[in-house]
Structure formats: structure tokens, C-alpha cells
Amino acid sequence: MFRFANPEYLFLLILVPVLFVYHWWRGKRLTGKVKYSTLRYMKNLPVSLRQRVRKYFFVFRLAIITLVIFALARPQSGTRKQEITTEGIDIVLALDVSSSMLAEDFKPKNRIEAAKAVAEEFINGRTNDRIGLVIFAGEAFTQCPLTLDYGVLIQLLDKVQVAPREWDGTAIGNGIATAVARLKDSKAKSKVIILLTDGRNNAGEIDPLTAAQIAETFNIRIYT
């Protein structure tokens, strides 16, 4: 970044064109006309170096004055570090990946693809909020921890598939509890779990009501 430490001195630059105009006007006024009956005797008169560059002396002086003014203004360049503090909220998306999410009542998409599309649209609409992703079926896992890197989050969301048969089920309580574990130590002004599910709890060790009560103790709100 380029700037002047003392920009008020730049107003002195107005003197440069004023001095130039005054010099030109004064030179025209003082220049006399010497009449010769013939110019024959003037052609061979030697011209000194001083005479050749004399007409440039004033231009040099103006250039020096200009440089002095810029020096007084103290031009500076460099980079300035600026810390910007943003205060957002922390959000965990808890996505059901049980086999029931393969139902095609959102044609041409099935339920899980429709839920992923809604989640991606939600992510793209956020700024300065950390967002994480938990997936659950018969068990619950963290697909992505809280992050501000929405690009990585969406990539991980796109990779989500319905759970294999061996851990199928709908453990909503486990999903909420895993999301709470991601949020409980957060210092954000607001902590939110968004639950994306189509079924009733039929698996897992933690009852959804118990998980919701645990979330409340950590000031975590749950939206469905």
C-alpha cells in the first residue's frame, strides 16, 4: 500500500505551475529586441555549453522543488496487517443416512439427495459461521468438524451415502449427542444443531429426549 505520511505538504505543488507561468511571463517582458542590419556577423559566433543548457536551468529548479515537496510529504509503501474479528455462530448439521432416506418421494431425487441439496444451499447462505457435519444411522459419526472452509465441508457432504446394512437404523439420540459433543466447548455466542431426518428413533443407546436435555444444559438449540 502506498501513502504519504505528511500529505498536507502536497498542497505546495501548486507553486510549481505558478512559478513556471511567472518565469515565462517575466522572460517575455524582459527580452529586448536587438536590431542588426544584417545577421551575417552572428552566424559564426561560438555558442558556449552554458548558453546551450541555460534555457533548461529553470526546469531543473522546478524539478528540484517538486522533489523537495515530495520528500517533505514522506511517501511510504508497504503492507499493513489488519486483524478483522468476526463473530458468528456455531452450527452442526445432523444428517440421517439410514436406508429409509432412499425413498424417492422427492423425484427425481431420493430423500438423502434432497436433504443434501437443502444442506448445501444452507451452507452457501452462511458467512462467518462455523459449520460441522454429523451423520447417523444405527450409529453416529462426525463427517466434518466445525469449520469456516465451506468448500471442504460441501465436498465432504457430497460424499455422504446411505449407511451400509450392518449399521442401518435411526439413532436420532446418538446423532444429537455426537453433535452436542462437537458444540459443548464452543465459545460462540450461539450454538445450534439442525436435525435432518425422516424417521423415528429406533436404534442407539441414547434417547432423543435425553440428548435434547443434554444439549439444553450447554445452551445448544435444536432445529428440525
Coordinates of C-alpha atoms in Angstrom, one line a residue:
M1 CA 0.0 0.0 0.0
F2 CA 1.3 3.4 -1.0
R3 CA 0.6 6.6 1.1
F4 CA 2.1 9.9 2.3
A5 CA 2.9 10.4 6.0
N6 CA 2.5 14.2 5.6
P7 CA 0.1 14.7 2.7
E8 CA -0.5 18.3 3.7
Y9 CA 2.8 19.3 2.1
L10 CA 1.5 18.2 -1.3
F11 CA -0.5 21.4 -1.5
L12 CA 2.8 23.2 -2.1
L13 CA 2.9 21.5 -5.6
I14 CA 0.5 24.3 -6.7
L15 CA 3.5 26.6 -6.6
V16 CA 5.2 24.7 -9.4
P17 CA 2.9 25.8 -12.3
V18 CA 2.6 29.3 -10.7
L19 CA 6.4 29.7 -10.8
F20 CA 6.6 28.3 -14.4
V21 CA 3.9 30.8 -15.6
Y22 CA 5.7 33.7 -13.8
H23 CA 9.1 32.8 -15.3
W24 CA 7.6 32.6 -18.8
W25 CA 5.8 36.0 -18.3
R26 CA 8.9 37.7 -16.9
G27 CA 11.1 36.4 -19.7
K28 CA 8.8 37.7 -22.3
R29 CA 8.7 41.1 -20.6
L30 CA 12.4 41.5 -20.2
T31 CA 13.5 40.1 -23.5
G32 CA 14.7 43.0 -25.7
K33 CA 14.9 43.2 -29.4
V34 CA 18.3 43.9 -30.8
K35 CA 18.2 45.0 -34.4
Y36 CA 21.0 44.2 -36.8
S37 CA 21.3 45.5 -40.3
T38 CA 22.5 42.0 -41.2
L39 CA 22.8 38.6 -39.5
R40 CA 25.9 37.8 -41.4
Y41 CA 28.2 38.5 -38.5
M42 CA 26.1 36.5 -36.0
K43 CA 26.3 33.1 -37.8
N44 CA 29.8 32.3 -36.8
L45 CA 29.7 33.4 -33.1
P46 CA 30.6 30.4 -30.9
V47 CA 27.9 29.1 -28.5
S48 CA 29.1 28.0 -25.1
L49 CA 27.8 25.0 -23.2
R50 CA 26.4 27.2 -20.5
Q51 CA 24.4 29.1 -23.2
R52 CA 23.1 25.8 -24.6
V53 CA 21.8 24.5 -21.3
R54 CA 20.8 27.8 -19.8
K55 CA 17.2 27.5 -21.0
Y56 CA 16.9 24.3 -19.0
F57 CA 18.2 25.7 -15.7
F58 CA 14.7 26.9 -14.6
V59 CA 13.2 23.5 -15.5
F60 CA 15.8 21.8 -13.3
R61 CA 15.0 24.2 -10.5
L62 CA 11.3 23.3 -10.7
A63 CA 12.2 19.6 -10.7
I64 CA 14.2 20.1 -7.6
I65 CA 11.4 22.0 -5.9
T66 CA 9.0 19.2 -6.8
L67 CA 11.3 16.5 -5.4
V68 CA 11.7 18.5 -2.1
I69 CA 7.9 18.8 -1.7
F70 CA 7.5 15.1 -2.2
A71 CA 10.3 14.4 0.3
L72 CA 8.5 16.6 2.9
A73 CA 5.3 14.6 2.3
R74 CA 7.3 11.5 3.1
P75 CA 6.0 8.8 0.6
Q76 CA 5.7 5.4 2.2
S77 CA 4.9 2.0 0.8
G78 CA 4.5 -1.5 2.3
T79 CA 1.8 -3.8 3.6
R80 CA -0.2 -3.3 6.7
K81 CA -1.6 -6.1 8.7
Q82 CA -5.2 -5.7 9.8
E83 CA -7.0 -8.1 12.0
I84 CA -10.7 -8.4 11.4
T85 CA -12.7 -10.0 14.2
T86 CA -16.0 -11.6 13.1
E87 CA -18.5 -13.1 15.5
G88 CA -20.6 -15.8 14.1
I89 CA -22.5 -18.8 15.4
D90 CA -21.5 -22.5 15.5
I91 CA -23.8 -24.9 13.7
V92 CA -23.8 -28.7 13.4
L93 CA -25.9 -30.4 10.7
A94 CA -27.0 -33.8 11.9
L95 CA -27.9 -35.8 8.8
D96 CA -29.9 -39.1 8.8
V97 CA -28.3 -41.6 6.4
S98 CA -30.5 -44.6 7.2
S99 CA -31.9 -46.8 4.4
S100 CA -35.3 -45.0 4.7
M101 CA -33.6 -42.0 3.2
L102 CA -33.5 -43.9 -0.2
A103 CA -37.3 -43.3 -0.6
E104 CA -37.9 -41.5 -3.8
D105 CA -40.7 -39.2 -2.8
F106 CA -38.7 -36.2 -3.9
K107 CA -38.3 -37.3 -7.5
P108 CA -36.1 -37.1 -9.4
K109 CA -34.1 -37.1 -6.1
N110 CA -34.4 -39.5 -3.2
R111 CA -34.7 -38.2 0.4
I112 CA -31.0 -38.2 1.1
E113 CA -30.1 -36.3 -2.1
A114 CA -32.9 -33.8 -1.4
A115 CA -31.6 -33.3 2.2
K116 CA -28.0 -32.9 0.9
A117 CA -29.2 -30.2 -1.6
V118 CA -31.0 -28.3 1.2
A119 CA -27.9 -28.6 3.4
E120 CA -25.7 -27.3 0.6
E121 CA -28.0 -24.4 -0.1
F122 CA -28.0 -23.6 3.7
I123 CA -24.2 -23.7 3.8
N124 CA -23.8 -21.4 0.8
G125 CA -26.1 -18.9 2.5
R126 CA -23.9 -18.5 5.6
T127 CA -21.0 -16.2 6.3
N128 CA -18.6 -16.2 9.3
D129 CA -20.4 -19.2 10.9
R130 CA -18.5 -22.3 11.7
I131 CA -20.4 -25.3 10.4
G132 CA -19.9 -29.0 11.1
L133 CA -21.5 -32.2 9.8
V134 CA -22.6 -35.3 11.7
I135 CA -24.1 -38.3 10.0
F136 CA -26.1 -41.0 11.8
A137 CA -28.0 -44.2 11.1
G138 CA -27.7 -47.1 13.7
E139 CA -24.6 -45.2 14.9
A140 CA -23.3 -41.6 14.6
F141 CA -20.1 -40.2 13.2
T142 CA -18.5 -36.9 12.6
Q143 CA -18.2 -36.3 8.9
C144 CA -16.7 -32.8 9.3
P145 CA -15.7 -30.9 12.4
L146 CA -16.7 -27.2 12.8
T147 CA -15.1 -25.2 10.0
L148 CA -15.2 -22.0 8.1
D149 CA -13.9 -23.7 5.0
Y150 CA -17.3 -24.2 3.3
G151 CA -15.7 -25.6 0.2
V152 CA -14.2 -28.6 2.1
L153 CA -17.5 -29.0 4.0
I154 CA -19.5 -29.2 0.8
Q155 CA -17.0 -31.8 -0.7
L156 CA -17.5 -34.0 2.4
L157 CA -21.3 -33.5 2.2
D158 CA -21.3 -34.6 -1.4
K159 CA -19.5 -37.9 -0.5
V160 CA -22.2 -38.8 2.0
Q161 CA -24.1 -42.0 1.1
V162 CA -26.7 -44.2 2.8
A163 CA -25.3 -46.3 5.6
P164 CA -24.4 -49.9 4.9
R165 CA -26.8 -52.6 6.1
E166 CA -24.7 -53.6 9.1
W167 CA -25.2 -50.3 10.9
D168 CA -28.6 -49.3 9.5
G169 CA -31.3 -47.8 11.8
T170 CA -32.2 -44.4 13.0
A171 CA -30.4 -43.4 16.2
I172 CA -31.5 -39.8 16.5
G173 CA -30.4 -39.6 20.1
N174 CA -26.9 -40.7 19.1
G175 CA -26.8 -38.2 16.3
I176 CA -27.8 -35.3 18.6
A177 CA -25.3 -36.4 21.3
T178 CA -22.5 -36.5 18.8
A179 CA -23.4 -33.0 17.6
V180 CA -23.5 -31.8 21.2
A181 CA -20.0 -33.2 21.7
R182 CA -18.8 -31.0 18.9
L183 CA -20.5 -27.9 20.3
K184 CA -20.3 -28.2 24.0
D185 CA -16.9 -26.5 24.3
S186 CA -17.6 -23.8 21.8
K187 CA -17.3 -20.1 22.8
A188 CA -19.6 -18.9 20.1
K189 CA -22.4 -16.5 21.1
S190 CA -24.9 -19.1 19.8
K191 CA -24.8 -22.9 19.2
V192 CA -27.2 -24.7 17.0
I193 CA -28.0 -28.2 15.9
I194 CA -30.0 -28.7 12.7
L195 CA -31.6 -32.2 12.5
L196 CA -32.2 -33.6 9.1
T197 CA -34.2 -36.8 9.5
D198 CA -37.3 -38.6 8.1
G199 CA -37.9 -41.2 10.7
R200 CA -38.5 -42.2 14.3
N201 CA -35.8 -43.2 16.7
N202 CA -35.4 -47.0 16.6
A203 CA -31.7 -47.5 17.4
G204 CA -28.9 -46.3 19.6
E205 CA -28.1 -46.1 23.3
I206 CA -29.3 -42.5 23.9
D207 CA -32.9 -41.5 23.9
P208 CA -33.6 -38.4 21.7
L209 CA -35.3 -36.6 24.7
T210 CA -32.3 -37.3 26.9
A211 CA -29.9 -36.0 24.2
A212 CA -32.0 -32.8 23.8
Q213 CA -31.9 -32.2 27.6
I214 CA -28.1 -32.6 27.5
A215 CA -28.0 -30.1 24.6
E216 CA -30.1 -27.6 26.7
T217 CA -27.6 -27.8 29.5
F218 CA -24.9 -26.5 27.1
N219 CA -27.2 -23.8 25.7
I220 CA -27.5 -25.6 22.4
R221 CA -30.7 -25.1 20.4
I222 CA -32.0 -27.9 18.2
Y223 CA -34.0 -27.2 15.0
T224 CA -35.6 -29.8 12.8

